[in-house]
PDB file of C-alpha atoms in Angstrom:
ATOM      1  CA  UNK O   1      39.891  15.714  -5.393  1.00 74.00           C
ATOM      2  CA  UNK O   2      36.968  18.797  -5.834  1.00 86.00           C
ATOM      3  CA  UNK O   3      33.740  18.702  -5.049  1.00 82.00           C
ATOM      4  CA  UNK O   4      32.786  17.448  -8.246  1.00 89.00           C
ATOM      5  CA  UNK O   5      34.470  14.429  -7.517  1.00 89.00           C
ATOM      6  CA  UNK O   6      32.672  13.641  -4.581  1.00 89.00           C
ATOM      7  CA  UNK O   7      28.819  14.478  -6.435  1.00 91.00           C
ATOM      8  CA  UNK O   8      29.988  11.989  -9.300  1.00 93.00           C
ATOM      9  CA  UNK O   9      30.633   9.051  -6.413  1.00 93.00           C
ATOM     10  CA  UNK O  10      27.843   9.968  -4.701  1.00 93.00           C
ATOM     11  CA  UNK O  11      25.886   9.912  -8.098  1.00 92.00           C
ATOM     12  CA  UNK O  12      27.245   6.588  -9.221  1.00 92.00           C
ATOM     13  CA  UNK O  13      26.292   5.322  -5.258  1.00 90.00           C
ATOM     14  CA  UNK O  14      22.845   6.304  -5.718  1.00 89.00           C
ATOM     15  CA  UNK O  15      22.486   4.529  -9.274  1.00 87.00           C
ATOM     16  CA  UNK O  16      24.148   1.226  -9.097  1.00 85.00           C
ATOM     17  CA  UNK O  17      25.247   0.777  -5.774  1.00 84.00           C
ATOM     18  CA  UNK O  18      21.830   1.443  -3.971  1.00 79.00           C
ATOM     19  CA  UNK O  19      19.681   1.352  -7.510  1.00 74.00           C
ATOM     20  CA  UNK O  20      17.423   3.808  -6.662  1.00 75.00           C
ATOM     21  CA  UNK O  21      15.473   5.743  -9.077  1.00 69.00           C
ATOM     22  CA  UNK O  22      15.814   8.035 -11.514  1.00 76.00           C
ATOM     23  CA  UNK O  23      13.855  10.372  -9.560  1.00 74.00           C
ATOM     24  CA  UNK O  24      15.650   9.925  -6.122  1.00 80.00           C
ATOM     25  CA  UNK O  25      19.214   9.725  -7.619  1.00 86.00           C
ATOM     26  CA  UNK O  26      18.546  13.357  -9.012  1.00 89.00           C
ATOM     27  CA  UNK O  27      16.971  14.307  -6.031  1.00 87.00           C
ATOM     28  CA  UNK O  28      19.384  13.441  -3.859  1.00 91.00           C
ATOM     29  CA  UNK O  29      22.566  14.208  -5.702  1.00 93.00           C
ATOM     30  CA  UNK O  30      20.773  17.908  -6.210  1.00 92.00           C
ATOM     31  CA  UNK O  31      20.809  18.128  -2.210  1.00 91.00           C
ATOM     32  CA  UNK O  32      24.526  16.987  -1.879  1.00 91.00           C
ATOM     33  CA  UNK O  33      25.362  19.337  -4.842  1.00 93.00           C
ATOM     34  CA  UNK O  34      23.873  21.861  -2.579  1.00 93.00           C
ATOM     35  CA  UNK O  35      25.260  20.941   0.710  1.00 91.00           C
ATOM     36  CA  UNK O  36      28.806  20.987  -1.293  1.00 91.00           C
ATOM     37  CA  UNK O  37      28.670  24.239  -2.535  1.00 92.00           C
ATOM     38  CA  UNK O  38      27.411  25.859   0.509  1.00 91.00           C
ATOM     39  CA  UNK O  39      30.363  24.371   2.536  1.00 90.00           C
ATOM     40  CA  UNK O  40      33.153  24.778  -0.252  1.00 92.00           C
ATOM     41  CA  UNK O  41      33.633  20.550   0.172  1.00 88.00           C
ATOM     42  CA  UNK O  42      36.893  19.210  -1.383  1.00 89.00           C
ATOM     43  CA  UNK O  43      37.476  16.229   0.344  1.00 92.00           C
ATOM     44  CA  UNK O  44      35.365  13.439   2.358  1.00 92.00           C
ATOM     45  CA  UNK O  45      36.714  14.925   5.536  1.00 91.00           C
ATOM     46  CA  UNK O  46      34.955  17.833   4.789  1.00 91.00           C
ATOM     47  CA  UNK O  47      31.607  16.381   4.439  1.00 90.00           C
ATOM     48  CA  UNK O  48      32.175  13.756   6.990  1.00 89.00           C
ATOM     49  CA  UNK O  49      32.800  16.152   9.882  1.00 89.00           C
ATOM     50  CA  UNK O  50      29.414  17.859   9.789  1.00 88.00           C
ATOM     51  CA  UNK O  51      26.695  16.905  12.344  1.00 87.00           C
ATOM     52  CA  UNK O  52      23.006  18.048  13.028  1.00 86.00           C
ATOM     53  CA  UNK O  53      23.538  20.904  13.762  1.00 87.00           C
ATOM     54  CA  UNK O  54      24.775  21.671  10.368  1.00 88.00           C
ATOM     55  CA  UNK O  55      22.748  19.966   8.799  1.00 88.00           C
ATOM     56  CA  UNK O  56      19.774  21.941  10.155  1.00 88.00           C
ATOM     57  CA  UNK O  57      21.590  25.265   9.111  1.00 89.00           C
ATOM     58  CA  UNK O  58      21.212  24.022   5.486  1.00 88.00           C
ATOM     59  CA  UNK O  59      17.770  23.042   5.707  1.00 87.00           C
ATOM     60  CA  UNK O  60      16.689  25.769   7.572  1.00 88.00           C
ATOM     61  CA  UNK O  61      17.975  27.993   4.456  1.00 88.00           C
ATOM     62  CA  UNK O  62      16.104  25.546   1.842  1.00 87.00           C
ATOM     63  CA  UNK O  63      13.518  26.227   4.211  1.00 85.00           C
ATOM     64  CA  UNK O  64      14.120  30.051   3.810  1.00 87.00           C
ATOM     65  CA  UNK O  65      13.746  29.448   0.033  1.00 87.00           C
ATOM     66  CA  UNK O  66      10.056  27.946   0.293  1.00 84.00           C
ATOM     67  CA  UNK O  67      10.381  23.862   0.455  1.00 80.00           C
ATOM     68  CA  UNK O  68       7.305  22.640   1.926  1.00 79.00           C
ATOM     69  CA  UNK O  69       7.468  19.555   4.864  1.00 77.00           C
ATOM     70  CA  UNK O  70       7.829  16.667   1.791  1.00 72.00           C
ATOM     71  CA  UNK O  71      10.593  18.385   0.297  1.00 80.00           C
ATOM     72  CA  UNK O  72      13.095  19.353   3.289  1.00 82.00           C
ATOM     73  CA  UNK O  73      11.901  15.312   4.487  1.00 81.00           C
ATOM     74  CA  UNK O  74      13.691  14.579   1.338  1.00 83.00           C
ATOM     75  CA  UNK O  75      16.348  16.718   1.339  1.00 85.00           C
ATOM     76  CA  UNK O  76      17.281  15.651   4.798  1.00 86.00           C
ATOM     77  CA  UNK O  77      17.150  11.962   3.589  1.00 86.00           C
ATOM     78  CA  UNK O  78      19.594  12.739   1.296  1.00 87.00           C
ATOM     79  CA  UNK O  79      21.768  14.990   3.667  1.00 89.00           C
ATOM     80  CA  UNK O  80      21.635  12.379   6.276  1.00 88.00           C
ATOM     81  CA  UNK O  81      22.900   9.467   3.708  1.00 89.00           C
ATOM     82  CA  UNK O  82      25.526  11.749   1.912  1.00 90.00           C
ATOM     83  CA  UNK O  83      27.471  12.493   5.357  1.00 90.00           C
ATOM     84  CA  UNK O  84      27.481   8.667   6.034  1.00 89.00           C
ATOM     85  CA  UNK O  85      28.694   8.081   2.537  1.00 90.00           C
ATOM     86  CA  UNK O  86      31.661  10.298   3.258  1.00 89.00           C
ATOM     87  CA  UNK O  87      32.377   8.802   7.090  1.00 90.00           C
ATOM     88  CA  UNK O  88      32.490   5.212   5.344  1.00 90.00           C
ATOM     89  CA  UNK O  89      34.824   6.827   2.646  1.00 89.00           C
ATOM     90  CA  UNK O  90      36.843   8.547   5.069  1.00 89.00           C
ATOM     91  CA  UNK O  91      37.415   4.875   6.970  1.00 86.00           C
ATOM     92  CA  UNK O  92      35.551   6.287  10.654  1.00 79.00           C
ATOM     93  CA  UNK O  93      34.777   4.061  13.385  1.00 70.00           C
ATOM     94  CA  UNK O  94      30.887   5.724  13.320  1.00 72.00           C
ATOM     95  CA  UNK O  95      29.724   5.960   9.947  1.00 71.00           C
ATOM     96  CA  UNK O  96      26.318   6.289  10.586  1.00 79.00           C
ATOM     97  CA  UNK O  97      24.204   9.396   9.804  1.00 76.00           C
ATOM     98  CA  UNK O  98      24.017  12.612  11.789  1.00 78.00           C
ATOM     99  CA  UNK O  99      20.996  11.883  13.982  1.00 79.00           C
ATOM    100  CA  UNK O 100      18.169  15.195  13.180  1.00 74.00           C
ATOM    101  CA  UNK O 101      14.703  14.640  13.287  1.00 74.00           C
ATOM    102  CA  UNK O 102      12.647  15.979  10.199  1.00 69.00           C
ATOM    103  CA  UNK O 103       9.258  16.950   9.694  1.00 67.00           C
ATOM    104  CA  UNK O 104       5.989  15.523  10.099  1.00 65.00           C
ATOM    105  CA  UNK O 105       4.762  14.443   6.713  1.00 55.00           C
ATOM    106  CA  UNK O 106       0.586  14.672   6.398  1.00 56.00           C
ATOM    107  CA  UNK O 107       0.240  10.929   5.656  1.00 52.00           C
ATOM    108  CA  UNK O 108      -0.811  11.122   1.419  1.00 53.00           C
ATOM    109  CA  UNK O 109      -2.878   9.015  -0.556  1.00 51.00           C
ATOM    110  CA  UNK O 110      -2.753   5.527  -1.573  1.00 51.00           C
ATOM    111  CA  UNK O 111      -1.391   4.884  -4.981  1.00 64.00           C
ATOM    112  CA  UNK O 112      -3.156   1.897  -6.889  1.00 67.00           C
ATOM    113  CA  UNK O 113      -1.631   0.412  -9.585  1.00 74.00           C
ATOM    114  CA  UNK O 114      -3.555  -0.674 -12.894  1.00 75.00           C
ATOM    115  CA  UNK O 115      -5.504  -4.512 -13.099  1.00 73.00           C
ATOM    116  CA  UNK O 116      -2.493  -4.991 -15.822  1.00 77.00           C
ATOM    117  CA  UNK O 117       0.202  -3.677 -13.483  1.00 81.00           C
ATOM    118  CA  UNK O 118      -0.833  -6.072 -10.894  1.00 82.00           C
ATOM    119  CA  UNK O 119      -1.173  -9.076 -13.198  1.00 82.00           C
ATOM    120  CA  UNK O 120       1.762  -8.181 -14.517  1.00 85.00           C
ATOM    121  CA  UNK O 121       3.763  -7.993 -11.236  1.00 87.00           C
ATOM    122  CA  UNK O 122       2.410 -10.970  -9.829  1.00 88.00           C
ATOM    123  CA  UNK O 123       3.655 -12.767 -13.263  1.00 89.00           C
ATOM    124  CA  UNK O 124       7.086 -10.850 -13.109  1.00 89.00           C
ATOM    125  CA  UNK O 125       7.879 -12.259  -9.364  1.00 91.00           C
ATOM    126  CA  UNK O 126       7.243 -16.210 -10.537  1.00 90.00           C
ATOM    127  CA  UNK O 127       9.172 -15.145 -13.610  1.00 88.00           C
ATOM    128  CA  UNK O 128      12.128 -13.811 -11.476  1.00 89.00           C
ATOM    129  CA  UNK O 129      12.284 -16.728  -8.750  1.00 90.00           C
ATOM    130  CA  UNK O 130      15.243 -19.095  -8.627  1.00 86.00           C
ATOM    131  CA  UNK O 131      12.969 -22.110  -7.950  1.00 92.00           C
ATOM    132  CA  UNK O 132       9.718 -22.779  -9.747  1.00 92.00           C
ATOM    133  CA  UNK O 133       7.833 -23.597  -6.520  1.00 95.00           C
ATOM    134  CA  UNK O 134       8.744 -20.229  -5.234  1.00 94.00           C
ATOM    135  CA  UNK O 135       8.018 -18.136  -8.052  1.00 93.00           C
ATOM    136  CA  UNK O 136       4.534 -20.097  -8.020  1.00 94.00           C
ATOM    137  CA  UNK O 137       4.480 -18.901  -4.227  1.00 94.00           C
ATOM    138  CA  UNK O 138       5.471 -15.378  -4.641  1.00 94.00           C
ATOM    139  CA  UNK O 139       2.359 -15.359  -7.468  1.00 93.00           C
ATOM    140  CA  UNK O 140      -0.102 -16.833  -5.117  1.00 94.00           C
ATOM    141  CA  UNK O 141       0.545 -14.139  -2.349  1.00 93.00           C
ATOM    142  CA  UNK O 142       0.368 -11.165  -4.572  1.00 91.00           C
ATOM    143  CA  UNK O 143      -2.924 -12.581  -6.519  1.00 90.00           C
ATOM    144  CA  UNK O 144      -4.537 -12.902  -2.977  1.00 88.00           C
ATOM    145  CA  UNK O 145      -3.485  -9.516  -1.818  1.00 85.00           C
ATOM    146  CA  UNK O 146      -4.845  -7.773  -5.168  1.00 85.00           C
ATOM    147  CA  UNK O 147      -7.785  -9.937  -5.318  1.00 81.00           C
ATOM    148  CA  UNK O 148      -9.222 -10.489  -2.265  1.00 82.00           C
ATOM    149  CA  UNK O 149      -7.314  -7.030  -0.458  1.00 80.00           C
ATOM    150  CA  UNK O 150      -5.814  -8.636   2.322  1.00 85.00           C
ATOM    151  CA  UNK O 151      -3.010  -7.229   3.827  1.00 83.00           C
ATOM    152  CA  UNK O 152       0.607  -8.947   3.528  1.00 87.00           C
ATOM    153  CA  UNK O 153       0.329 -10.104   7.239  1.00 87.00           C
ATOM    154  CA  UNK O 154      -3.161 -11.460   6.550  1.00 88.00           C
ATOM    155  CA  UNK O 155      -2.450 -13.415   3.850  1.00 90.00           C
ATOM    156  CA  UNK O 156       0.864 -14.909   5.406  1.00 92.00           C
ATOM    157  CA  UNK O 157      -1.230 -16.021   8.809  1.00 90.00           C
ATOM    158  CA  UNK O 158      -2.775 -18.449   6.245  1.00 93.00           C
ATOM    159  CA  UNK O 159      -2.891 -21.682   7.461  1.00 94.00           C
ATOM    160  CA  UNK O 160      -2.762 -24.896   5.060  1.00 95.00           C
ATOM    161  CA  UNK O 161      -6.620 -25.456   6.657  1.00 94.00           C
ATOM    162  CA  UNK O 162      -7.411 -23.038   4.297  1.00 93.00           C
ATOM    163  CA  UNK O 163      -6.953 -25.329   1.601  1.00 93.00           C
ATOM    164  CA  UNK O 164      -8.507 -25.968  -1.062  1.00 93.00           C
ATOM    165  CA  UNK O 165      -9.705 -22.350  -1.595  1.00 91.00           C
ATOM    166  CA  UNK O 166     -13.387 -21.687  -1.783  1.00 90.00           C
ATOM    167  CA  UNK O 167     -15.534 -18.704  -3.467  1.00 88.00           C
ATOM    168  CA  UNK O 168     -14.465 -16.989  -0.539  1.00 85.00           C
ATOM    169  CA  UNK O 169     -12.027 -17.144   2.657  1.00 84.00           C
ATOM    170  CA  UNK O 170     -12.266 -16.272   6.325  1.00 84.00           C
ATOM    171  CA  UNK O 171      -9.174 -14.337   7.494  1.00 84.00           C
ATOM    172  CA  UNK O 172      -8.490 -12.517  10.505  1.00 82.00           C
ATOM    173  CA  UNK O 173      -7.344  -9.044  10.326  1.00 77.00           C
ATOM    174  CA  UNK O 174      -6.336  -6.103  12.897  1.00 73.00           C
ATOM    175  CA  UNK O 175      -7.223  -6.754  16.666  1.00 70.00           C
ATOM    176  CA  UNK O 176      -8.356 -10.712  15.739  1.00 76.00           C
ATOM    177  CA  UNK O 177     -11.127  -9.276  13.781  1.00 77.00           C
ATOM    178  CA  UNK O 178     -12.726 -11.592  10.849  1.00 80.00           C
ATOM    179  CA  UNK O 179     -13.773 -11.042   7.967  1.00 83.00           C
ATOM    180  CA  UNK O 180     -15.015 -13.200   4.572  1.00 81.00           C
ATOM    181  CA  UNK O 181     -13.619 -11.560   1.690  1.00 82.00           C
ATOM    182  CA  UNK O 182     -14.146 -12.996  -2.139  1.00 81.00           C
ATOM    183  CA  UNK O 183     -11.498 -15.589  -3.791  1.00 86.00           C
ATOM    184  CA  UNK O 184     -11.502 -15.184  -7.641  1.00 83.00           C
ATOM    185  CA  UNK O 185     -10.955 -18.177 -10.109  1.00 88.00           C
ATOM    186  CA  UNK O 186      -7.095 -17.228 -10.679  1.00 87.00           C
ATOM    187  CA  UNK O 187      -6.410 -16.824  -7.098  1.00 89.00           C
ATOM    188  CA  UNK O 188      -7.939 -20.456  -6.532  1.00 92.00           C
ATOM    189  CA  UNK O 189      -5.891 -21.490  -9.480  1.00 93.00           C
ATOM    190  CA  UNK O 190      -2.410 -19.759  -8.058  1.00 93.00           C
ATOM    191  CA  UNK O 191      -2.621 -20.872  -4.767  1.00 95.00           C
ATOM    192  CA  UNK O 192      -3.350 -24.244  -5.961  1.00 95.00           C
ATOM    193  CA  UNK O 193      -0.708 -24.418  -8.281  1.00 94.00           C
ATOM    194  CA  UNK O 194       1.709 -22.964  -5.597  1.00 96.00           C
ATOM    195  CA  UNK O 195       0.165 -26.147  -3.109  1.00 96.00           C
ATOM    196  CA  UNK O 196       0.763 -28.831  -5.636  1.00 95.00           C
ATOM    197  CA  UNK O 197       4.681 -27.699  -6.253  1.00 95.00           C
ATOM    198  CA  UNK O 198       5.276 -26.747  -2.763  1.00 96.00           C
ATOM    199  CA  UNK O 199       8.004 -29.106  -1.620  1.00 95.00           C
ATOM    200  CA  UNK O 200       7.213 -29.126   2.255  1.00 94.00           C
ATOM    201  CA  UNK O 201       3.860 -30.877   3.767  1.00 93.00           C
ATOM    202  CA  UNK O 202       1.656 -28.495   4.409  1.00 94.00           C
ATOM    203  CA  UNK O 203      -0.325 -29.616   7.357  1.00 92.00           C
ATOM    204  CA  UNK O 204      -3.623 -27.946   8.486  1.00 90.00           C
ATOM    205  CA  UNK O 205      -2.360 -26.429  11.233  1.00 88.00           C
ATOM    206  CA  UNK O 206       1.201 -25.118  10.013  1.00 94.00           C
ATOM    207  CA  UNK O 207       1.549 -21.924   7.608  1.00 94.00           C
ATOM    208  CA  UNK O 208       0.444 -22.008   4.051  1.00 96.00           C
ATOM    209  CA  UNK O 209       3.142 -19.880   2.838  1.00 96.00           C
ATOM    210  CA  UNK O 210       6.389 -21.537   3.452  1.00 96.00           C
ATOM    211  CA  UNK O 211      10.236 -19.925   3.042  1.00 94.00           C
ATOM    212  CA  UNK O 212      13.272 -21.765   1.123  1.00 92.00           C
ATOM    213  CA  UNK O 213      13.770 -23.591   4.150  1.00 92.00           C
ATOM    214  CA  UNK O 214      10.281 -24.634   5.037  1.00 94.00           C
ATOM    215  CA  UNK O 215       9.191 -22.152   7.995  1.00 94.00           C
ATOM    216  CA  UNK O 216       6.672 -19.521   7.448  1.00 94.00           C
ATOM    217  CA  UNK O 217       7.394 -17.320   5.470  1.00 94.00           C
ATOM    218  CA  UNK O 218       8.563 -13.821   6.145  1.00 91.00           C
ATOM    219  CA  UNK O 219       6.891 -10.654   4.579  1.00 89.00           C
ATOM    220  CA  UNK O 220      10.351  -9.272   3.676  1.00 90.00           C
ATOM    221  CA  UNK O 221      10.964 -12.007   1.098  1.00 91.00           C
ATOM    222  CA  UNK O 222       7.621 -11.031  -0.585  1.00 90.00           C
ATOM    223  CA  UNK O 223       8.635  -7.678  -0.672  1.00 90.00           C
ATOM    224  CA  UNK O 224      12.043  -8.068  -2.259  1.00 91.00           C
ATOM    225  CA  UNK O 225      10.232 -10.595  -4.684  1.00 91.00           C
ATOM    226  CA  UNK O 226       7.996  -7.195  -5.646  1.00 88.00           C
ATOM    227  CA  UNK O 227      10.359  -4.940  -5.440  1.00 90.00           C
ATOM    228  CA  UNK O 228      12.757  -6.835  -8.329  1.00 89.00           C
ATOM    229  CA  UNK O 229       9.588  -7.653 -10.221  1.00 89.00           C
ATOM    230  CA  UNK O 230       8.975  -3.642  -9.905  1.00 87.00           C
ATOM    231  CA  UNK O 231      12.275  -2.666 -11.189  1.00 88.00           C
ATOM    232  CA  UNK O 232      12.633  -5.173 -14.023  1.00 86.00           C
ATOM    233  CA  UNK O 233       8.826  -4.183 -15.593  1.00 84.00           C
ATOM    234  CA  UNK O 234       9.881   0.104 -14.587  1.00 84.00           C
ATOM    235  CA  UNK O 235       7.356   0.441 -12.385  1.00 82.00           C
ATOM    236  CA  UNK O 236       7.563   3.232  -9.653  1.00 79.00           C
ATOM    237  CA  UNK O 237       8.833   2.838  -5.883  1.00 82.00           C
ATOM    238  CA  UNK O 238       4.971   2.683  -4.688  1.00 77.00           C
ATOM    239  CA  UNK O 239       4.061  -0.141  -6.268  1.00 81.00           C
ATOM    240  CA  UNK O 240       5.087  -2.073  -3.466  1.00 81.00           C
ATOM    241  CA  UNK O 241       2.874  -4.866  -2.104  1.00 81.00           C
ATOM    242  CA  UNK O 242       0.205  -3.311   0.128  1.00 76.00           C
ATOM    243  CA  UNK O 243      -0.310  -0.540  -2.850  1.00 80.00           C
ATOM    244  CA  UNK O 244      -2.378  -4.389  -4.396  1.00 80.00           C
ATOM    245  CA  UNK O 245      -4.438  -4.031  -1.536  1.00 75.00           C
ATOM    246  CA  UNK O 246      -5.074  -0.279  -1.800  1.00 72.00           C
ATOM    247  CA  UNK O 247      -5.194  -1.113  -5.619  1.00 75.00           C
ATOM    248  CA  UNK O 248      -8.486  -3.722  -4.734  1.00 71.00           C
ATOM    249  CA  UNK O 249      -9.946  -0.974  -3.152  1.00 70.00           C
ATOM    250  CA  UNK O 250     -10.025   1.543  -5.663  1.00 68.00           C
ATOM    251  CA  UNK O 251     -10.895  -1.015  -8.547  1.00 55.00           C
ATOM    252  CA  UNK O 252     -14.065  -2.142  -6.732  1.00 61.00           C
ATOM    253  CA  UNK O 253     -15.221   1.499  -5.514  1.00 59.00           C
ATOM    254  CA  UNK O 254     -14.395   2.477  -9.279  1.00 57.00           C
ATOM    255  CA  UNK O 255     -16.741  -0.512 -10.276  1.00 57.00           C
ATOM    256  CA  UNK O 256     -19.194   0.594  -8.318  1.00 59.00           C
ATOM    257  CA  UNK O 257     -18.919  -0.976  -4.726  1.00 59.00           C
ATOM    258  CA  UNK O 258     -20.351   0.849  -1.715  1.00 57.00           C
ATOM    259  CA  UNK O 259     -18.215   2.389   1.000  1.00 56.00           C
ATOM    260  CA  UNK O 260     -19.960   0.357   3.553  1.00 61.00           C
ATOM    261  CA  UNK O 261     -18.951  -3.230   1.502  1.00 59.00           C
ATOM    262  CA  UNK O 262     -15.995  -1.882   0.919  1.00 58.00           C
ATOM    263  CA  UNK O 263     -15.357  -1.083   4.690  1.00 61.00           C
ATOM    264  CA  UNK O 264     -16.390  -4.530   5.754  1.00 62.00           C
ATOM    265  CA  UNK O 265     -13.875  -6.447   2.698  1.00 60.00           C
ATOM    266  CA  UNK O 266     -11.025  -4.267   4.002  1.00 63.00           C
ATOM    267  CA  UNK O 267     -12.077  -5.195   7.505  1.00 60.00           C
ATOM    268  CA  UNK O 268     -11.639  -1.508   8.485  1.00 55.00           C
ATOM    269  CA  UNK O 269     -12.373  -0.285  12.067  1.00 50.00           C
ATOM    270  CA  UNK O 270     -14.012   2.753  11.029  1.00 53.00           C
ATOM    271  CA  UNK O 271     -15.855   4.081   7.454  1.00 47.00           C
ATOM    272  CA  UNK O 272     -13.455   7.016   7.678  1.00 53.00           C
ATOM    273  CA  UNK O 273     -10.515   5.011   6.889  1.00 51.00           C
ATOM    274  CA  UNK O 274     -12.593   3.371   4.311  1.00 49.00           C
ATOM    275  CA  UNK O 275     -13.388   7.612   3.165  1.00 54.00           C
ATOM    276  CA  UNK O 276     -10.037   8.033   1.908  1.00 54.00           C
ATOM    277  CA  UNK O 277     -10.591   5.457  -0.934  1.00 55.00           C
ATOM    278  CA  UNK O 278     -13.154   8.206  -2.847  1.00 55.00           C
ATOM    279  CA  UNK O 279     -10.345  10.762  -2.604  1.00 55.00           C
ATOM    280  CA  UNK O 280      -8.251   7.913  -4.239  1.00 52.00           C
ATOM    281  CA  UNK O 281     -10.910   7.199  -7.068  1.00 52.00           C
ATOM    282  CA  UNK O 282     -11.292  10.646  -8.146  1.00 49.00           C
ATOM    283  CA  UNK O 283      -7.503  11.349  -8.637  1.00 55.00           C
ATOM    284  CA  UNK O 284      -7.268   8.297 -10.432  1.00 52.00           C
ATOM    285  CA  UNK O 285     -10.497   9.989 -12.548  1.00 47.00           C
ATOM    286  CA  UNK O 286      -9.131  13.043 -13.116  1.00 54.00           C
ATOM    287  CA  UNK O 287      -6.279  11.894 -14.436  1.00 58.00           C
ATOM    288  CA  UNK O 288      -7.691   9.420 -17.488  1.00 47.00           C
ATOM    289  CA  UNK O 289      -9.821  12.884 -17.812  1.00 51.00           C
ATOM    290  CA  UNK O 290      -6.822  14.704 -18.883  1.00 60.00           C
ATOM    291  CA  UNK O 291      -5.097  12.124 -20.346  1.00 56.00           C
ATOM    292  CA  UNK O 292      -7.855  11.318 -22.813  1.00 54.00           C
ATOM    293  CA  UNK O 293     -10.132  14.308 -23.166  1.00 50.00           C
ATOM    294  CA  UNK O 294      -9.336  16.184 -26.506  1.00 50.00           C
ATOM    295  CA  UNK O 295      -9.362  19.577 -24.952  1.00 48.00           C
ATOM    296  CA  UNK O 296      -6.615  18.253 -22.734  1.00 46.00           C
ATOM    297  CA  UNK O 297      -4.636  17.623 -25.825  1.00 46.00           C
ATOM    298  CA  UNK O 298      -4.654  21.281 -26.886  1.00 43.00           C
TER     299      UNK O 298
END
């Protein structure tokens, strides 16, 4: 075996067995390729055997080379998972990861996705269900999140008494804080259509949104629902489920919405967390600028 060996297994890990990005598999099979050469790795063993300590030797010369916080984050992500790939290869009792603390990362921006993205997700998920009453589910949770910008747990607390929709919908956010946020015409529609094919009674006082088995439902299964939908239609790791309610946001402030309204829809605490939604808008700006302006083309 050379080290080559081990990059190609590690390689084919990343891709099919984990199916992580493009992005990420090169990423991380860069940082192994790295961490290979600078130990002269032959064998599992070889990896296997190293612990924080030399792991932080390797980042600390990456470090030496000019990575910023994000990238040596990253590059111990992938350190961290390559040495467990080798202890499960080499058969040890521990095959979890060396255990080294990385950087603080600045939290960043939200990332929106477009009004076609999130139709199109929303329509992927029923598309991808095994049952037609879940797929209609999995639509109705997404449209409210994206259309009203409720947040995954907000729109799972949902009680049946909530039914039939209105022109707009009382929920109860962060610290039992309410709020009335707007219900469009296709998110009246979806959760409708999820109610009528729903195969459990849904009583006024028991959860809307139900699991395969009838008890509330769980916000993992929503986002493994998104997360296939995602992969199938190529859409990048952020689009995950609360990017639809960051994604609400920036539509409406793009549209022309006030920070204050917006503050009070998103049932924030303070404007400043509503603040970071301008930064948001003016990426998202800046970058139809340059994709469409003519001088950009040159």
């Amino acid at each position: 075996m050379s080290g080559a060996d081990l990059l190609e297994a590690w390689h084919e890990h990343l891709a099919k067995g984990r199916r992580r990005s493009p992005h990420t598999v090169r990423a991380y099979s860069a940082a192994a390729a790295r961490l290979v050469t600078a130990i002269g790795a032959e064998e599992w063993r070889d990896v296997a055997r190293l612990d924080g300590r030399a792991l932080r030797g390797q980042l600390a010369a990456r470090r030496a080379e000019g990575i910023g916080n994000a990238s040596t984050a990253r590059e111990l992500s992938a350190l961290k998972g390559f040495v467990a790939f080798a202890r499960e290869r080499t058969g040890e009792a521990d095959s979890s990861a060396p255990r080294l603390r990385g950087p603080r990362i600045k939290k960043g921006l939200p990332r929106p996705v477009t009004p076609d993205d999130a139709e199109n997700l929303a329509d992927g998920v029923r598309s991808l269900a095994a049952d037609d009453w879940i797929g209609a589910r999995d639509r109705a949770v997404l449209l409210l999140m994206y259309g009203s910008g409720l947040r995954i747990a907000e729109a799972l607390s949902l009680t049946a008494a909530a039914l039939p929709l209105g022109e707009t919908l009382t929920v109860t956010g962060k610290g039992g804080k309410q709020r009335v946020v707007p219900v469009l015409p296709i998110v009246r529609e979806a959760v409708a259509d999820y109610a009528r094919r729903c195969p459990w009674p849904l009583a006024p006082g028991e959860a809307l949104f139900r699991g395969a088995k009838g008890g509330p439902l769980g916000q993992g299964m929503v986002q493994k629902a998104m997360a296939k939908a995602r992969i199938a239609l190529g859409l990048p790791a952020t689009a995950t489920p609360h990017a639809l309610r960051h994604s609400f946001a920036t539509h409406l402030l793009g549209a022309g919405a006030d920070l204050r309204s917006l503050q009070e829809l998103l049932g924030h605490a303070s404007l400043g967390s509503t603040q970071i939604y301008t930064k948001v808008d003016a990426a998202v700006l800046l970058d139809t600028y340059r994709k469409a302006h003519p001088r950009e083309q040159d």
